[in-house]
XYZ file of C-alpha atoms in Angstrom:
738
model
C -14.719 -3.964 33.386
C -14.594 -3.891 29.817
C -15.630 -0.303 29.873
C -12.614 0.650 32.419
C -10.408 -1.258 29.716
C -11.125 1.014 27.253
C -11.773 4.548 29.260
C -8.012 3.815 29.921
C -6.885 2.922 26.759
C -7.945 6.068 25.047
C -7.717 8.371 27.295
C -4.691 11.548 26.615
C -2.179 13.311 28.685
C -3.344 16.697 28.943
C -1.666 19.463 26.916
C -1.778 22.141 29.317
C 0.530 19.214 31.789
C 3.013 18.892 28.845
C 4.966 21.324 30.721
C 5.018 19.756 33.910
C 7.293 16.489 31.391
C 10.400 18.319 31.587
C 13.169 14.846 32.283
C 12.101 14.902 36.214
C 12.590 11.650 37.410
C 9.669 9.409 38.956
C 9.882 10.859 42.040
C 9.760 14.722 40.912
C 13.686 14.719 41.947
C 16.574 15.253 39.279
C 15.750 16.432 36.272
C 17.517 16.605 32.922
C 20.575 19.307 32.127
C 19.209 21.761 29.796
C 22.563 22.865 27.769
C 22.054 21.477 24.334
C 22.023 24.778 22.084
C 20.655 25.143 18.203
C 24.473 24.178 16.794
C 23.953 21.708 19.016
C 20.826 20.038 17.353
C 22.155 20.515 13.840
C 24.827 18.979 14.572
C 23.212 15.806 15.956
C 20.631 15.495 13.055
C 22.900 15.977 10.691
C 25.373 13.213 12.260
C 22.410 11.040 12.739
C 22.196 10.626 8.690
C 25.317 11.471 7.142
C 27.309 8.361 8.231
C 25.287 5.800 6.313
C 24.157 8.252 3.719
C 27.097 9.354 3.157
C 29.464 6.361 2.967
C 25.811 3.646 1.950
C 23.078 4.332 0.580
C 24.879 7.477 -1.682
C 26.889 4.580 -2.942
C 24.091 2.107 -3.809
C 22.336 4.516 -5.453
C 24.954 5.917 -7.621
C 25.747 2.094 -8.424
C 23.151 0.312 -8.765
C 20.715 2.606 -8.714
C 20.043 5.470 -10.876
C 23.844 6.433 -11.892
C 24.260 10.207 -12.183
C 20.582 10.384 -11.879
C 20.448 9.772 -8.401
C 20.898 13.486 -7.486
C 17.166 13.856 -8.411
C 16.493 11.367 -6.116
C 17.895 12.451 -2.974
C 16.280 15.862 -4.045
C 12.797 14.387 -4.191
C 13.458 11.806 -1.296
C 14.463 15.495 0.444
C 11.917 17.412 -0.335
C 9.874 14.286 1.341
C 11.983 14.387 4.372
C 10.971 17.934 4.927
C 7.411 17.479 4.818
C 8.248 15.105 7.325
C 9.786 17.205 8.962
C 7.651 20.724 9.175
C 4.644 18.168 10.825
C 7.509 17.525 13.574
C 8.636 20.963 13.870
C 5.388 21.826 14.129
C 4.295 19.260 17.191
C 7.746 19.830 19.017
C 6.517 23.794 19.470
C 3.064 22.825 21.610
C 4.856 19.866 22.964
C 8.512 21.801 23.992
C 9.304 19.985 27.038
C 9.504 16.107 26.442
C 11.408 13.055 25.960
C 8.753 11.452 23.523
C 8.921 12.947 20.231
C 6.455 10.967 17.864
C 5.298 9.256 21.443
C 4.316 12.220 23.223
C 2.951 13.669 20.742
C 0.758 10.392 20.264
C -0.680 10.678 24.047
C -2.003 13.871 23.079
C -3.932 14.097 20.611
C -4.833 10.254 20.085
C -4.609 7.888 23.259
C -2.489 5.896 25.909
C -2.875 2.573 23.874
C -1.124 3.565 20.093
C 1.338 6.178 22.088
C 2.430 3.165 23.718
C 2.802 1.619 20.074
C 4.602 4.375 18.812
C 6.734 3.930 21.584
C 7.324 0.446 21.634
C 7.934 0.995 17.647
C 10.529 3.363 18.377
C 12.567 1.502 20.399
C 13.326 -1.322 18.539
C 13.820 0.996 15.314
C 16.608 2.971 17.823
C 17.820 -0.718 19.297
C 18.226 -2.346 16.466
C 19.359 1.133 13.928
C 22.224 1.150 16.575
C 23.649 -2.723 16.616
C 23.118 -1.659 12.534
C 25.364 1.873 12.222
C 27.898 -0.496 14.549
C 27.922 -3.627 12.196
C 28.548 -0.653 9.197
C 31.177 0.815 10.668
C 33.273 -2.898 12.310
C 32.713 -3.577 8.695
C 34.632 -0.156 7.352
C 37.078 -0.934 9.609
C 37.960 -3.895 8.864
C 38.152 -3.159 5.415
C 40.735 -0.379 5.912
C 42.866 -2.918 8.229
C 42.541 -5.778 6.136
C 40.428 -8.032 7.882
C 43.586 -8.625 10.236
C 41.939 -7.726 13.434
C 38.788 -9.827 12.195
C 40.585 -12.863 11.540
C 42.087 -12.841 14.649
C 39.114 -12.600 16.989
C 37.799 -15.135 14.563
C 40.397 -17.573 14.644
C 40.399 -17.192 19.174
C 36.120 -17.895 19.053
C 36.609 -20.797 16.501
C 39.751 -21.809 19.178
C 36.689 -22.276 22.005
C 34.068 -23.046 20.040
C 32.287 -19.794 19.831
C 29.665 -19.131 17.131
C 30.552 -15.995 15.266
C 31.612 -12.696 17.477
C 31.422 -9.238 16.357
C 33.506 -7.187 19.516
C 34.060 -4.580 17.500
C 30.754 -3.173 16.838
C 30.053 -4.400 20.176
C 32.958 -2.016 22.031
C 31.302 0.794 19.632
C 27.680 -0.328 21.484
C 29.175 0.074 25.396
C 31.813 3.065 24.292
C 28.788 5.640 22.901
C 27.024 3.852 26.289
C 29.489 4.788 28.402
C 29.355 8.594 27.037
C 25.763 9.205 26.748
C 25.524 7.699 30.433
C 28.780 11.109 31.557
C 26.540 13.528 29.931
C 24.921 15.529 27.386
C 27.245 18.116 27.295
C 30.635 16.061 26.669
C 27.653 13.896 24.489
C 27.175 16.868 22.199
C 30.428 17.735 22.199
C 32.297 14.358 21.196
C 29.422 14.045 18.006
C 30.394 18.277 17.189
C 34.367 16.978 16.489
C 32.934 14.071 14.869
C 30.994 15.892 12.378
C 33.771 18.365 12.139
C 36.214 15.704 10.569
C 33.149 14.037 8.516
C 32.641 17.893 7.110
C 36.796 18.068 6.458
C 36.855 14.819 4.543
C 33.570 15.552 2.626
C 35.136 18.622 1.864
C 38.709 16.751 0.626
C 36.342 13.827 -1.234
C 34.209 16.878 -3.554
C 37.084 19.034 -4.437
C 39.188 16.050 -5.389
C 36.411 14.087 -7.800
C 36.107 16.993 -9.450
C 39.442 17.765 -9.869
C 40.422 14.369 -10.599
C 36.744 12.982 -12.849
C 36.086 14.224 -16.429
C 32.635 15.277 -17.866
C 32.436 12.273 -20.317
C 30.685 10.426 -17.448
C 28.048 12.541 -17.857
C 27.885 11.595 -21.170
C 28.927 8.433 -21.570
C 27.065 5.060 -20.362
C 24.021 5.974 -20.704
C 24.553 9.383 -20.228
C 22.816 11.495 -17.106
C 20.053 9.097 -16.730
C 21.221 5.570 -17.835
C 18.127 3.750 -16.244
C 15.856 7.102 -17.442
C 13.436 8.363 -14.924
C 12.159 5.175 -13.945
C 15.685 4.832 -12.453
C 15.222 7.785 -10.393
C 11.705 6.995 -9.019
C 13.143 3.511 -7.816
C 15.512 5.078 -6.090
C 13.551 7.234 -4.188
C 12.951 4.662 -1.280
C 16.552 3.742 -1.015
C 17.113 7.711 -0.874
C 14.164 8.576 1.822
C 15.872 5.990 4.135
C 19.482 8.207 4.109
C 17.723 10.931 6.013
C 15.823 8.771 8.727
C 17.540 9.850 12.481
C 16.223 13.283 11.739
C 13.061 12.369 14.558
C 15.561 11.941 17.460
C 15.891 15.868 17.805
C 12.697 15.302 19.235
C 13.230 13.895 21.524
C 16.035 16.874 22.888
C 12.918 19.300 24.423
C 14.010 18.165 28.610
C 18.158 19.027 27.658
C 17.498 22.549 24.998
C 18.106 25.636 26.594
C 15.649 26.762 23.804
C 13.314 24.017 22.404
C 10.425 26.012 21.221
C 13.033 27.891 17.929
C 16.329 25.280 18.757
C 14.128 21.603 17.659
C 11.962 23.496 14.559
C 15.245 24.845 13.036
C 17.194 22.183 13.578
C 14.962 20.144 12.455
C 14.423 21.173 8.850
C 17.798 22.850 8.455
C 19.475 18.980 8.983
C 17.383 17.919 6.369
C 18.565 20.891 3.971
C 22.563 20.275 4.737
C 22.308 16.032 4.830
C 20.135 16.850 0.721
C 23.330 19.151 -0.386
C 25.771 16.520 1.067
C 24.337 13.416 -0.231
C 24.232 15.257 -3.526
C 26.737 16.743 -4.319
C 28.615 12.990 -3.042
C 26.602 10.894 -5.752
C 27.563 13.858 -8.205
C 31.588 13.144 -7.327
C 30.973 9.802 -7.251
C 30.088 9.717 -10.863
C 31.965 12.164 -12.216
C 35.124 10.992 -11.364
C 34.140 7.442 -12.898
C 31.441 5.379 -15.033
C 28.909 4.856 -12.507
C 28.973 0.777 -13.465
C 32.218 0.866 -12.539
C 31.542 1.595 -9.259
C 31.271 -0.924 -5.877
C 27.759 -0.200 -4.421
C 29.218 -0.986 -0.429
C 32.062 0.894 -0.535
C 32.214 3.425 -3.981
C 33.673 6.062 -1.314
C 36.343 4.274 0.125
C 37.404 2.597 -3.404
C 37.397 4.953 -5.899
C 40.351 6.580 -5.683
C 42.113 3.533 -4.963
C 41.348 2.319 -8.012
C 42.512 5.614 -10.140
C 45.883 5.531 -8.369
C 45.538 7.691 -5.374
C 45.656 5.175 -2.090
C 46.223 8.419 0.320
C 43.045 9.726 -0.823
C 41.290 6.631 0.500
C 42.891 6.062 4.017
C 41.735 10.083 4.154
C 37.836 8.935 2.823
C 38.433 5.964 5.410
C 38.948 8.164 8.343
C 35.860 10.430 7.101
C 34.374 6.914 7.113
C 35.080 5.891 10.574
C 34.141 9.067 12.789
C 30.543 9.323 10.427
C 29.516 6.165 11.137
C 30.797 6.442 14.554
C 28.166 9.913 14.548
C 25.421 7.795 13.109
C 25.628 5.579 15.257
C 25.446 8.307 18.093
C 22.612 9.756 16.627
C 21.158 6.024 17.262
C 21.823 5.703 20.249
C 20.923 9.288 21.264
C 17.216 8.882 21.489
C 16.578 5.695 22.658
C 16.810 6.064 26.315
C 15.040 9.219 26.494
C 11.474 7.632 24.760
C 12.405 4.734 27.290
C 12.711 7.308 30.070
C 10.173 9.345 29.120
C 7.271 6.237 28.665
C 8.641 5.070 32.428
C 8.169 8.355 33.601
C 4.180 8.101 32.789
C 4.198 4.487 33.913
C 3.781 2.707 30.462
C 6.590 0.991 30.844
C 9.302 -0.320 34.130
C 9.049 2.598 36.646
C 13.119 1.932 37.145
C 14.395 3.487 33.411
C 12.519 6.206 34.967
C 16.203 7.788 37.476
C 17.353 10.731 36.791
C 21.235 10.383 38.434
C 21.526 13.132 40.045
C 25.159 13.766 39.746
C 25.275 13.351 35.888
C 21.983 14.406 34.742
C 20.941 11.638 32.342
C 18.496 8.744 32.235
C 21.491 6.987 33.322
C 19.963 3.132 33.567
C 17.968 3.393 30.203
C 21.282 4.378 29.076
C 22.550 1.425 30.483
C 19.874 -1.114 29.641
C 19.926 0.861 26.056
C 23.755 0.067 25.763
C 23.444 -3.412 26.486
C 20.658 -4.666 24.179
C 21.884 -2.765 21.172
C 25.521 -4.339 22.239
C 23.955 -7.610 22.192
C 22.563 -7.597 18.721
C 25.675 -6.412 17.036
C 27.812 -9.029 18.508
C 25.574 -11.728 18.102
C 22.169 -11.718 16.053
C 22.348 -11.385 11.573
C 20.503 -8.254 11.870
C 19.872 -8.541 8.063
C 16.127 -9.377 8.820
C 15.679 -6.992 11.032
C 17.027 -4.347 9.532
C 13.192 -3.659 7.860
C 12.149 -2.958 11.931
C 13.758 0.113 11.350
C 11.850 0.902 8.784
C 8.414 0.509 10.161
C 8.768 2.155 12.859
C 10.442 4.765 11.551
C 7.436 5.075 8.808
C 4.271 4.115 11.245
C 5.890 7.179 13.710
C 5.779 9.336 10.647
C 1.870 8.855 9.494
C 1.363 9.046 13.435
C 2.989 12.365 13.433
C 0.698 13.942 10.049
C -2.199 12.473 12.442
C -1.557 14.336 15.241
C -1.013 17.703 13.689
C -3.904 17.556 11.964
C -5.570 16.460 15.265
C -3.636 19.421 16.421
C -4.634 21.598 13.455
C -8.807 21.176 14.172
C -9.570 19.673 18.047
C -9.200 22.517 20.615
C -7.366 19.430 23.038
C -6.225 22.986 26.006
C -9.018 25.467 25.329
C -6.792 27.880 27.789
C -3.799 27.422 24.608
C -6.239 28.130 21.390
C -8.840 30.812 20.319
C -11.269 30.005 16.958
C -10.735 31.556 13.385
C -13.871 32.566 11.151
C -14.614 29.385 9.506
C -14.517 29.031 5.520
C -18.474 29.773 4.982
C -18.312 32.945 6.928
C -21.421 35.381 6.867
C -20.887 38.271 4.006
C -23.540 41.230 2.741
C -25.478 39.913 -0.110
C -27.296 43.311 -0.331
C -24.354 43.969 -2.992
C -24.987 40.664 -4.490
C -28.897 39.640 -5.712
C -30.948 41.266 -3.481
C -29.755 38.983 -0.081
C -30.011 40.447 2.898
C -27.401 38.440 4.386
C -26.656 34.438 3.334
C -23.126 32.670 3.662
C -20.888 33.633 1.104
C -17.867 31.932 -0.963
C -14.951 30.680 0.315
C -12.991 33.161 -1.144
C -15.008 35.956 0.720
C -15.516 34.288 3.829
C -11.931 34.134 5.247
C -11.501 38.306 5.173
C -15.219 38.850 7.761
C -14.820 38.623 11.871
C -16.208 40.840 14.413
C -15.888 40.333 18.435
C -19.001 39.248 20.384
C -19.128 40.748 24.141
C -20.912 39.610 26.782
C -24.365 40.544 26.072
C -24.164 39.319 22.713
C -23.375 35.858 23.229
C -26.482 35.775 25.811
C -28.303 37.289 22.688
C -26.814 35.134 20.443
C -26.748 30.545 21.468
C -28.401 27.877 19.207
C -27.518 24.918 18.162
C -25.318 24.503 15.139
C -27.925 22.361 13.489
C -31.340 24.406 14.515
C -29.354 27.471 12.312
C -29.245 25.027 8.946
C -32.840 24.177 9.218
C -34.275 27.079 9.505
C -32.621 27.535 6.526
C -34.634 25.241 4.862
C -37.531 25.279 6.775
C -40.258 27.366 7.879
C -39.895 29.636 11.238
C -42.033 28.357 13.624
C -43.746 30.861 16.732
C -41.199 29.467 19.182
C -38.137 29.438 16.730
C -35.629 32.674 17.903
C -32.894 32.342 16.162
C -29.891 34.743 17.113
C -26.162 33.087 16.352
C -24.419 30.208 15.731
C -21.575 28.264 17.633
C -18.730 26.900 15.533
C -15.508 24.234 16.285
C -13.352 21.832 14.585
C -14.649 18.749 17.035
C -15.112 21.312 20.251
C -16.490 24.331 21.539
C -15.643 27.025 20.086
C -15.713 30.183 22.024
C -16.602 33.629 21.057
C -17.843 32.799 17.220
C -21.007 33.945 15.974
C -22.772 33.969 13.095
C -25.182 37.446 11.896
C -26.581 35.945 8.875
C -28.707 33.460 11.824
C -29.971 36.535 13.322
C -32.508 38.461 11.292
C -35.247 35.352 10.363
C -38.180 36.915 12.510
C -41.395 34.581 14.182
C -44.307 33.617 11.111
C -47.167 35.631 11.445
C -50.133 34.152 13.130
C -52.250 32.181 10.702
C -55.352 34.929 10.809
C -53.635 37.264 9.367
C -51.506 35.909 7.132
C -54.881 33.747 5.166
C -56.199 38.014 5.448
C -53.146 39.263 4.274
C -52.281 37.372 1.304
C -56.889 36.069 0.393
C -56.816 38.301 -2.776
C -53.724 36.456 -4.351
C -54.089 35.656 -8.173
C -51.232 33.155 -8.101
C -52.316 29.629 -6.301
C -49.660 27.613 -7.151
C -47.616 30.568 -4.912
C -50.353 31.327 -2.277
C -49.141 28.761 0.157
C -45.215 29.868 -0.110
C -45.760 33.790 -0.597
C -47.189 34.023 2.961
C -43.946 32.947 4.338
C -41.620 35.989 3.201
C -44.154 38.789 3.001
C -43.878 39.919 6.445
C -39.981 39.941 6.073
C -38.209 42.327 3.155
C -34.842 39.859 2.935
C -37.023 37.110 2.950
C -39.328 38.526 0.083
C -36.188 39.787 -1.855
C -35.071 35.089 -1.858
C -38.319 34.191 -2.445
C -39.042 36.671 -5.318
C -35.262 35.748 -6.356
C -36.168 32.155 -6.607
C -39.511 32.450 -8.394
C -37.809 35.177 -10.835
C -37.185 34.201 -14.241
C -34.342 35.863 -14.044
C -31.974 32.686 -14.819
C -28.809 34.158 -12.462
C -30.487 35.345 -9.524
C -32.110 31.269 -9.554
C -28.355 30.035 -9.324
C -27.641 32.683 -6.723
C -29.975 31.320 -4.679
C -29.211 27.898 -5.591
C -25.470 27.904 -4.443
C -26.659 29.180 -1.286
C -28.498 26.806 -0.776
C -25.091 24.850 -1.493
C -23.120 26.708 1.217
C -25.058 26.029 3.270
C -25.550 22.010 2.199
C -21.637 22.305 2.349
C -21.270 24.173 5.849
C -23.380 21.439 6.981
C -20.897 18.297 5.847
C -18.168 20.244 7.401
C -19.839 20.654 10.895
C -20.659 17.306 11.198
C -17.541 16.104 10.155
C -15.827 18.992 12.470
C -18.089 17.189 15.111
C -16.682 13.500 14.228
C -12.764 14.901 13.231
C -11.710 11.718 14.732
C -13.438 9.253 13.300
C -13.583 10.863 9.450
C -8.922 11.282 9.896
C -9.441 7.152 10.410
C -11.290 6.781 7.759
C -9.156 8.994 5.596
C -6.203 7.567 7.001
C -7.874 3.958 6.397
C -8.960 4.751 2.885
C -5.308 5.710 2.243
C -3.633 2.303 3.455
C -5.506 0.600 0.756
C -4.800 2.627 -1.719
C -0.968 2.447 -0.951
C -1.321 -1.086 -0.409
C -3.214 -1.193 -4.082
C -0.850 0.405 -5.871
C 2.756 -1.626 -4.255
C 1.605 -4.568 -3.789
C -1.074 -5.636 -6.715
C 1.203 -2.935 -9.365
C 1.725 -6.129 -11.305
C -2.583 -6.406 -12.303
C -3.145 -3.389 -13.117
C -0.514 -2.996 -15.601
C -2.525 -6.071 -16.584
C -5.730 -4.184 -16.666
C -7.219 -6.469 -14.009
C -11.064 -4.644 -14.255
C -11.829 -5.572 -10.491
C -7.961 -4.063 -9.079
C -8.657 -0.631 -11.278
C -12.368 -0.276 -9.946
C -11.180 -0.473 -6.456
C -8.447 1.259 -6.921
C -10.375 4.084 -8.272
C -12.948 3.978 -5.693
C -10.044 4.641 -3.440
C -8.551 7.420 -4.800
C -12.260 9.271 -5.071
C -12.558 8.531 -1.801
C -9.200 9.799 -0.498
C -9.941 12.952 -2.610
C -13.273 13.973 -1.627
C -12.122 13.546 1.974
C -8.739 15.132 1.952
C -11.192 18.390 -0.135
C -13.712 18.683 2.658
C -11.151 18.815 5.046
C -9.063 21.353 3.578
C -12.445 23.270 3.874
C -12.787 22.538 8.268
C -12.108 25.940 10.091
C -8.976 25.487 11.719
C -8.659 26.228 15.626
C -5.253 28.661 15.853
C -2.504 28.055 18.417
C -1.365 30.737 20.420
C 2.292 29.588 20.496
C 5.922 30.925 19.426
C 6.646 27.616 17.829
C 6.831 26.787 14.070
C 3.910 26.228 11.863
C 3.914 23.895 9.373
C 2.487 25.617 6.265
C -0.486 24.120 3.729
C -2.176 21.978 6.369
C -3.659 19.805 5.384
C -2.410 19.408 2.105
C 0.712 18.871 2.446
C -0.027 17.101 5.528
C -2.469 14.313 3.459
C 0.720 13.783 0.671
C 2.980 13.435 3.555
C 0.927 11.182 5.212
C 0.474 9.305 1.456
C 4.255 9.433 1.101
C 4.575 7.157 4.221
C 1.849 4.905 3.872
C 3.091 4.079 0.712
C 6.640 3.358 1.450
C 5.190 1.171 4.793
C 3.346 -0.595 2.300
C 5.402 -1.555 0.499
C 8.037 -3.734 3.070
C 8.271 -7.422 3.229
C 5.243 -9.512 4.873
C 7.826 -10.885 6.715
C 9.230 -7.597 8.184
C 4.667 -6.727 8.730
C 4.906 -10.293 10.685
C 8.189 -9.942 12.723
C 6.248 -6.181 13.768
C 3.623 -7.328 15.273
C 5.586 -10.036 16.876
C 7.220 -7.058 18.583
C 3.794 -5.206 19.423
C 2.137 -8.030 20.171
C 5.163 -7.965 23.384
C 4.387 -4.713 23.780
C 0.609 -4.490 24.596
C 1.319 -7.753 26.957
C 3.259 -5.459 28.920
C 0.841 -2.389 28.986
C -2.203 -4.412 28.956
C -0.470 -6.254 32.364
C 1.611 -3.179 33.898
C 1.016 -0.216 31.946
C -2.893 0.168 32.646
C -2.311 -0.143 36.301
C 0.539 2.179 36.396
C 0.030 4.813 34.690
C 0.507 7.830 35.281
C -2.926 9.204 34.515
C -4.245 6.951 37.207
C -2.607 9.838 39.498
C -4.324 13.173 41.173
C -5.346 15.161 37.544
C -6.639 12.329 35.642
C -9.629 12.031 36.758
C -10.594 16.105 36.737
C -9.138 15.647 33.472
C -11.154 12.544 32.459
C -14.636 14.557 33.355
C -13.465 17.531 31.755
C -13.114 15.541 28.466
C -16.221 13.752 28.232
C -18.121 17.417 29.217
C -16.720 19.422 26.853
C -15.454 16.742 24.339
C -18.292 15.128 23.633
C -20.082 15.485 20.190
C -23.202 15.781 22.020
C -22.323 18.874 23.531
C -21.111 20.705 20.870
C -22.796 23.201 19.979
C -25.487 23.220 22.613
C -22.707 24.634 25.188
C -20.907 27.291 24.856
C -18.105 28.872 26.518
C -18.136 32.464 27.426
C -14.632 33.141 26.977
C -15.024 37.033 28.062
C -15.635 35.202 31.326
C -12.824 33.266 32.328
C -10.622 34.816 34.517
C -7.224 35.685 34.502
C -5.499 32.067 35.440
C -8.536 30.304 34.522
C -8.851 26.662 33.226
C -11.631 27.240 30.057
C -12.808 23.982 31.259
C -14.692 25.936 34.587
C -15.801 28.745 32.524
C -20.077 28.829 32.755
C -21.559 27.567 30.068
C -24.320 28.762 28.555
C -27.249 27.806 26.473
C -27.788 24.528 27.940
C -31.047 24.537 27.784
C -33.252 24.012 23.983
C -35.199 25.407 23.289
């Protein structure tokens, strides 16, 4: 029973089945309409961030956090968001026809249980984000009307003895629910109109601010950095939260005309546009008025009124309503799509998987999402729940970086990957230090690669560990060395190592004794016979006993390279465990930095030692990861640059922000997760789509091919795979070890 449950929670969705996950309903009938273009997605990404970023976050940063220096805070936070965005962009290119975003990326890389946790976290993120944005829109509306409508509704509820109800916020959620249920094409058009209005207002605000403002506001009252660089750094988390929302673009794969190109471009471009918008708003606010005179929550609305230009206030107010409405739309838009994707996979109730054949939308999921958001906005105080949006978002960001590393190093669908040359490839050492062939340096390795024929594969089969051990021991009579296979955690295809093909068998004992009976050097007699019959080995041995320092250093470097290869091969065979240790170490390191910083300032020895050990561990593991050979994706999509360097950096930033949240937020999040896990164990494990037709075949293939016990002993002959045939069905070579 326990074994069955464990196998269920760790099973993965086959990557080669992702094309079938294209927005069909549970019965395979109606599907979502593919009508969104790149422009629509960019508009959606900008709108989901600009509302709260322009009219709330920018004012808080300028008035309370960093003053004019908030420009630098937003730029740094935007760069961090771009780092996360490029990982979303790469995974969106690999899994284009899906609506699950980080949920689906986790499903195909890590496993079903963690995928459910991410999806469940995205649900609470989007529903609370929608409710919070609608409440902010309601407050702005009441500010414009001088609370006349607010006072009217409050008097009505007091008369009948009801608690406070935010009717405006609830009405906004219901209106958006109707809009989304009407069709994605109409929703996209309305969103584009709202963003157009918001852009016009932004242009008017920036132009008027620099026309009416004065440069003295940046030189007086503490200058450009009134809070110093400490203020700039402390404002980065607040600025980072202004960019939350672009991940919703990854849920539009089933409705894009060309998701492989549109989603990556829109993610990166929308973040860049938001950086430009936010920095100009902070610059305009602080240029227009001294930062210490700004009102944090309503800075854009009040700045012109305080200077005697009330007409500009109402122009900005129109933009605020349009921008916050677009932000609310951007929060609600991905929610039914995540629900529909999870329901289609059977992890939550299949009732939500239905697609309306007329409007081509996830109608049931949309209606339920809108009703829940309207209820929260109308009745519940969202102050304690706002950080749940952040923790759900940041957790998804961290898992996306983890999934990117899995995609790069683990061959989840062999038919879609081809191997790269490992970091330590064979180089001709006859040109250096007299060695015929050996493992070279990292710089020389990447340029050497040749194809492998069927004959080569049959004559070049050996376990990785056996090859490495042959360089450290005397060859035996039965050793036959002809090649090497290598992989980042699974069987790799068509790779061999010429450096391992020249080790000859050891001569017989009689011939060796006869050959060395006249040796004068009694100390070396025991070792010389190993190399006497082989020129390459003789050269290596002479180098070792030679007094020349350069030759000794060369051999030591050679042996160090071989030892490092052994380490990288071991790590590649246990990539999941290695990455789990890396992320666990980063989490502990960030937790110490964010929660025990006061003890660090007091120079607490124990805390300093713990932090130092964690930093050294993370650094060493990151360096080792950089030398693991990566798989090459046969994909037209975007590829994140400098992986794994920026991936580890991005994960560290997001983990640090997670550990900085209040412990009450963690308790609320864990309580929500507990509810979700109960639903998954009671319903999802029994109704998962992977219990269907192709799950058994996939599980058997995964057990056979992805088992680390088979790595190095089973080599897939890539050339023997016919067109249209999966790699799992290809013949396996060298199943019997010597």
